[in-house]
Each structure stands twice: as structure tokens, then as C-alpha cells.
PDB file of C-alpha atoms in Angstrom:
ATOM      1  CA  UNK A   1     112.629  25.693-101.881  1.00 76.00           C
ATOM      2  CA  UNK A   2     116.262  24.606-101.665  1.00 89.00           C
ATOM      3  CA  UNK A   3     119.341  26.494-100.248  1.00 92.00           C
ATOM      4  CA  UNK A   4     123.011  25.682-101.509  1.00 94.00           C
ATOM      5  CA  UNK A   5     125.585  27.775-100.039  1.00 93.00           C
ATOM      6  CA  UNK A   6     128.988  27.601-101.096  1.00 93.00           C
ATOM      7  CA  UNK A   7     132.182  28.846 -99.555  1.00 92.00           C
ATOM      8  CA  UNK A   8     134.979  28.951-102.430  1.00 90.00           C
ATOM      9  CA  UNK A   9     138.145  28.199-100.861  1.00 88.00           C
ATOM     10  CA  UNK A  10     137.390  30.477 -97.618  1.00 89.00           C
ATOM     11  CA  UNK A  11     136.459  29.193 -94.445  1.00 89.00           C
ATOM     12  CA  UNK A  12     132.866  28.013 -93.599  1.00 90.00           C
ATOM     13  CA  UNK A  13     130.761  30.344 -91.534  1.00 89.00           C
ATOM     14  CA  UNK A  14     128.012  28.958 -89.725  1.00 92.00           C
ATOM     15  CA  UNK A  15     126.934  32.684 -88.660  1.00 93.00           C
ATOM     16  CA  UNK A  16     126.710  33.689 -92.251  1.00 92.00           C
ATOM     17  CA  UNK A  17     125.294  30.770 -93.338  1.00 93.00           C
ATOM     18  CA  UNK A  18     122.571  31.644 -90.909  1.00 94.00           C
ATOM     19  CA  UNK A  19     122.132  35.338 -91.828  1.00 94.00           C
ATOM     20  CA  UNK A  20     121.813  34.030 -95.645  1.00 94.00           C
ATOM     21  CA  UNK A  21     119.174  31.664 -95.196  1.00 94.00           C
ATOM     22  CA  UNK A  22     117.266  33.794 -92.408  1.00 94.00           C
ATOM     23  CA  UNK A  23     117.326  36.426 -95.389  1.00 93.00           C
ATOM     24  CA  UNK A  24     116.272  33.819 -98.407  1.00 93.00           C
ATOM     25  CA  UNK A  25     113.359  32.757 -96.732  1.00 93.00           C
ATOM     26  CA  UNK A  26     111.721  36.051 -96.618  1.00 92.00           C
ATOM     27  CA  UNK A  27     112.337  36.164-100.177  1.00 91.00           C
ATOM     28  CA  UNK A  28     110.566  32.148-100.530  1.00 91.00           C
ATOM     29  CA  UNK A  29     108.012  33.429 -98.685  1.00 92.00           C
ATOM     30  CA  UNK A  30     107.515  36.709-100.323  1.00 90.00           C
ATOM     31  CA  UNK A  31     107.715  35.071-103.573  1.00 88.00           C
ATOM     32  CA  UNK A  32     106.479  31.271-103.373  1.00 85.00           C
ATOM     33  CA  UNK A  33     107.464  30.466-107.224  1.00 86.00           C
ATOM     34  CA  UNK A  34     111.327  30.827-107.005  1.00 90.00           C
ATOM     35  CA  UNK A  35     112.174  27.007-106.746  1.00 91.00           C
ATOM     36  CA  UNK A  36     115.970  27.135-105.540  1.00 93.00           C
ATOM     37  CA  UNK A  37     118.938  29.656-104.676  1.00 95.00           C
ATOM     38  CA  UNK A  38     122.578  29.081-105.216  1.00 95.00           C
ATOM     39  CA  UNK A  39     124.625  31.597-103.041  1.00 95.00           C
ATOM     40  CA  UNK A  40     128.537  31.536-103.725  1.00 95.00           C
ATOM     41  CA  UNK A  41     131.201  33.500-101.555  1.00 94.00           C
ATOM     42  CA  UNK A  42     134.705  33.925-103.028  1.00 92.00           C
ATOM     43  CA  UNK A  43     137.637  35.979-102.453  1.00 91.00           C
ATOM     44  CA  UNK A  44     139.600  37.565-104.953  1.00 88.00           C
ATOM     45  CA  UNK A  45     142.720  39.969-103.977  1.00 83.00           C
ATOM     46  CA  UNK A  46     142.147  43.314-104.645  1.00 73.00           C
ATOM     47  CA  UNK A  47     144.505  46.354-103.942  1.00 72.00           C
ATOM     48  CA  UNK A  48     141.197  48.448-103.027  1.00 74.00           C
ATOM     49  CA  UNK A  49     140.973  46.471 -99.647  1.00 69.00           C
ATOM     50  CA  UNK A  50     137.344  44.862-101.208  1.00 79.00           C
ATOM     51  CA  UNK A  51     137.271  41.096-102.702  1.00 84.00           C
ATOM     52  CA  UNK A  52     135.076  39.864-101.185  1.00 90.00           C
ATOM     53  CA  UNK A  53     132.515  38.843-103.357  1.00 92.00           C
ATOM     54  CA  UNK A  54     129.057  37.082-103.483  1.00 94.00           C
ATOM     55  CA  UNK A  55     127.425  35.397-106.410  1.00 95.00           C
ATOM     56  CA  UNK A  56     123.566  34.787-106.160  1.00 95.00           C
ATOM     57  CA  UNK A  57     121.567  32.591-108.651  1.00 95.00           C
ATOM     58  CA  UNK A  58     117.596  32.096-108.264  1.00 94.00           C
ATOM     59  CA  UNK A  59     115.651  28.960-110.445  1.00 93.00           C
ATOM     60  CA  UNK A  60     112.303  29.885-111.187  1.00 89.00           C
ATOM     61  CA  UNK A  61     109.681  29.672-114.026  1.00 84.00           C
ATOM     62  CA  UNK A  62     111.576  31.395-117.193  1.00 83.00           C
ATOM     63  CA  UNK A  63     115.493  32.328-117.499  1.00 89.00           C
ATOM     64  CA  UNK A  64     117.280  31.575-113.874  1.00 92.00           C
ATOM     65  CA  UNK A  65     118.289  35.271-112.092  1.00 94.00           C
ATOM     66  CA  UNK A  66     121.506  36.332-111.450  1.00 95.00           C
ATOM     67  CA  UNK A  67     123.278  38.672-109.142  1.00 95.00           C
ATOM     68  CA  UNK A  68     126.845  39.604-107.678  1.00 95.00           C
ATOM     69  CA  UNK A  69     128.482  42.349-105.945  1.00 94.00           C
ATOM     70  CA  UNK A  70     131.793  43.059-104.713  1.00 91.00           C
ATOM     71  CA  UNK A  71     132.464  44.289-101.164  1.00 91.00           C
ATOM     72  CA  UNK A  72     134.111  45.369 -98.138  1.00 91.00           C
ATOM     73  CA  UNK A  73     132.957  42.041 -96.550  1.00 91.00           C
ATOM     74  CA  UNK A  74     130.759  39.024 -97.158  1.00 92.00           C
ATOM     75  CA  UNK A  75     127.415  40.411 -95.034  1.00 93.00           C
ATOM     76  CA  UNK A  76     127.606  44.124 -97.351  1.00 94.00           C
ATOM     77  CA  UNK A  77     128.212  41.585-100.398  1.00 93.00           C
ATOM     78  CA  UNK A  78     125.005  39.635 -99.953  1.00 95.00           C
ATOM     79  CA  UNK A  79     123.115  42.248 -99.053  1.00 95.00           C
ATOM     80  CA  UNK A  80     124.203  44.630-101.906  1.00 94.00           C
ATOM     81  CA  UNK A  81     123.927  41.212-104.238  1.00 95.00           C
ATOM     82  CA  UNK A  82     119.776  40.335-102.329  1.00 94.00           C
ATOM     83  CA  UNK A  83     118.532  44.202-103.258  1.00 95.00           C
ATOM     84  CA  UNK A  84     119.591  43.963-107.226  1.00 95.00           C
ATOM     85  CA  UNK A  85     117.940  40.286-106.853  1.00 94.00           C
ATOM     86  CA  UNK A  86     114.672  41.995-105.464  1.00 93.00           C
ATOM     87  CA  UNK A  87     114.367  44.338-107.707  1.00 93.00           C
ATOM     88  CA  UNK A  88     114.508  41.741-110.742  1.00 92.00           C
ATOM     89  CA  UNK A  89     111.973  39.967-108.567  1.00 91.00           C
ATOM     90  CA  UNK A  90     109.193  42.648-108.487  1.00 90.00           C
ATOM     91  CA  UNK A  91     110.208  43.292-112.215  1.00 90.00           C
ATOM     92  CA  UNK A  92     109.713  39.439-113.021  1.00 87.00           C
ATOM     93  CA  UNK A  93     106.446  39.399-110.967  1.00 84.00           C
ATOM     94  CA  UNK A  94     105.126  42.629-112.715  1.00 82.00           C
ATOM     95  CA  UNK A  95     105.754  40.841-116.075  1.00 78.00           C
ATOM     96  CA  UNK A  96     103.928  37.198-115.045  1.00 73.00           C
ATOM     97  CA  UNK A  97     100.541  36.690-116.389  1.00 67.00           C
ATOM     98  CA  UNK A  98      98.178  34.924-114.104  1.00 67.00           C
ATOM     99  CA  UNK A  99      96.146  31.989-115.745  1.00 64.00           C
ATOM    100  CA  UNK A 100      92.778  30.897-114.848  1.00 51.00           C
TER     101      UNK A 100
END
């Protein structure tokens, strides 16, 4: 299970690089067969006052996931971007066919 994080031209975070991964490995752990995460942070100018926006991308057996969201700020971004990931989780899982 490996965990890139990318900040595109924005400042590194180490606190949330630590929120991300503390979050990602509950998802590993929940679901053992995703193989990698890419997690990408960008800002884009926006008259709204959001732009801040947070691309998530999940390898695992069958077509890669993919989720972003657009938000107030980067935490509310990943977290908005994690729940639409979960939900094609459970939807993938639902659809997997054990074999014996």
C-alpha cells in the first residue's frame, strides 16, 4: 500500500500530509485490495472564495478510482473527495466475486 501526495505549486504541509495518510490507512485497512493512492492538492483562483481543490486516484484490481472536489480549504476538499471514494469502494466491493 503506497501513498504519493502531491502539492501542485502550493506549499508543503506536513500537518495535512499527516491528516491524509492517518485517513488512507483506515481505508487500506478497511479494504486490503486497493494497491496505491495518488492524492493531488491544487489551487485554482476562483471569485467564489473556493479553489482549493483535491484530486484522489485509488489502483486496485479493475479500472483505477477517481475522485475530486472543490472547496473552501484543503481538509473539507479531501474529505468531501474520501466520502465519494468510499462510496465507489463499497459499490466496487459489492460487485467483486470471491473465488475459491
Amino acid at each position: 500500500m503506497k501513498i504519493n501526495i502531491q502539492f501542485v505549486q502550493i506549499p508543503v504541509s506536513e500537518t495535512l500530509e499527516a491528516y491524509v495518510r492517518e485517513k488512507l490507512n483506515k481505508i487500506y485497512k478497511k479494504y486490503d485490495w486497493v494497491i496505491k493512492s495518488n492524492v493531488f492538492f491544487k489551487k485554482e483562483n476562483d471569485p467564489k472564495g473556493e479553489g482549493k481543490i483535491c484530486d484522489l486516484e485509488l489502483s486496485l484490481p479493475g479500472p483505477k478510482i477517481y475522485a475530486t472536489s472543490n472547496a473552501k480549504n484543503y481538509e473539507l476538499a479531501f474529505k468531501e473527495t474520501l466520502n465519494d471514494i468510499e462510496k465507489q469502494l463499497k459499490k466496487r466491493k459489492g460487485e467483486m466475486k470471491p473465488y475459491m
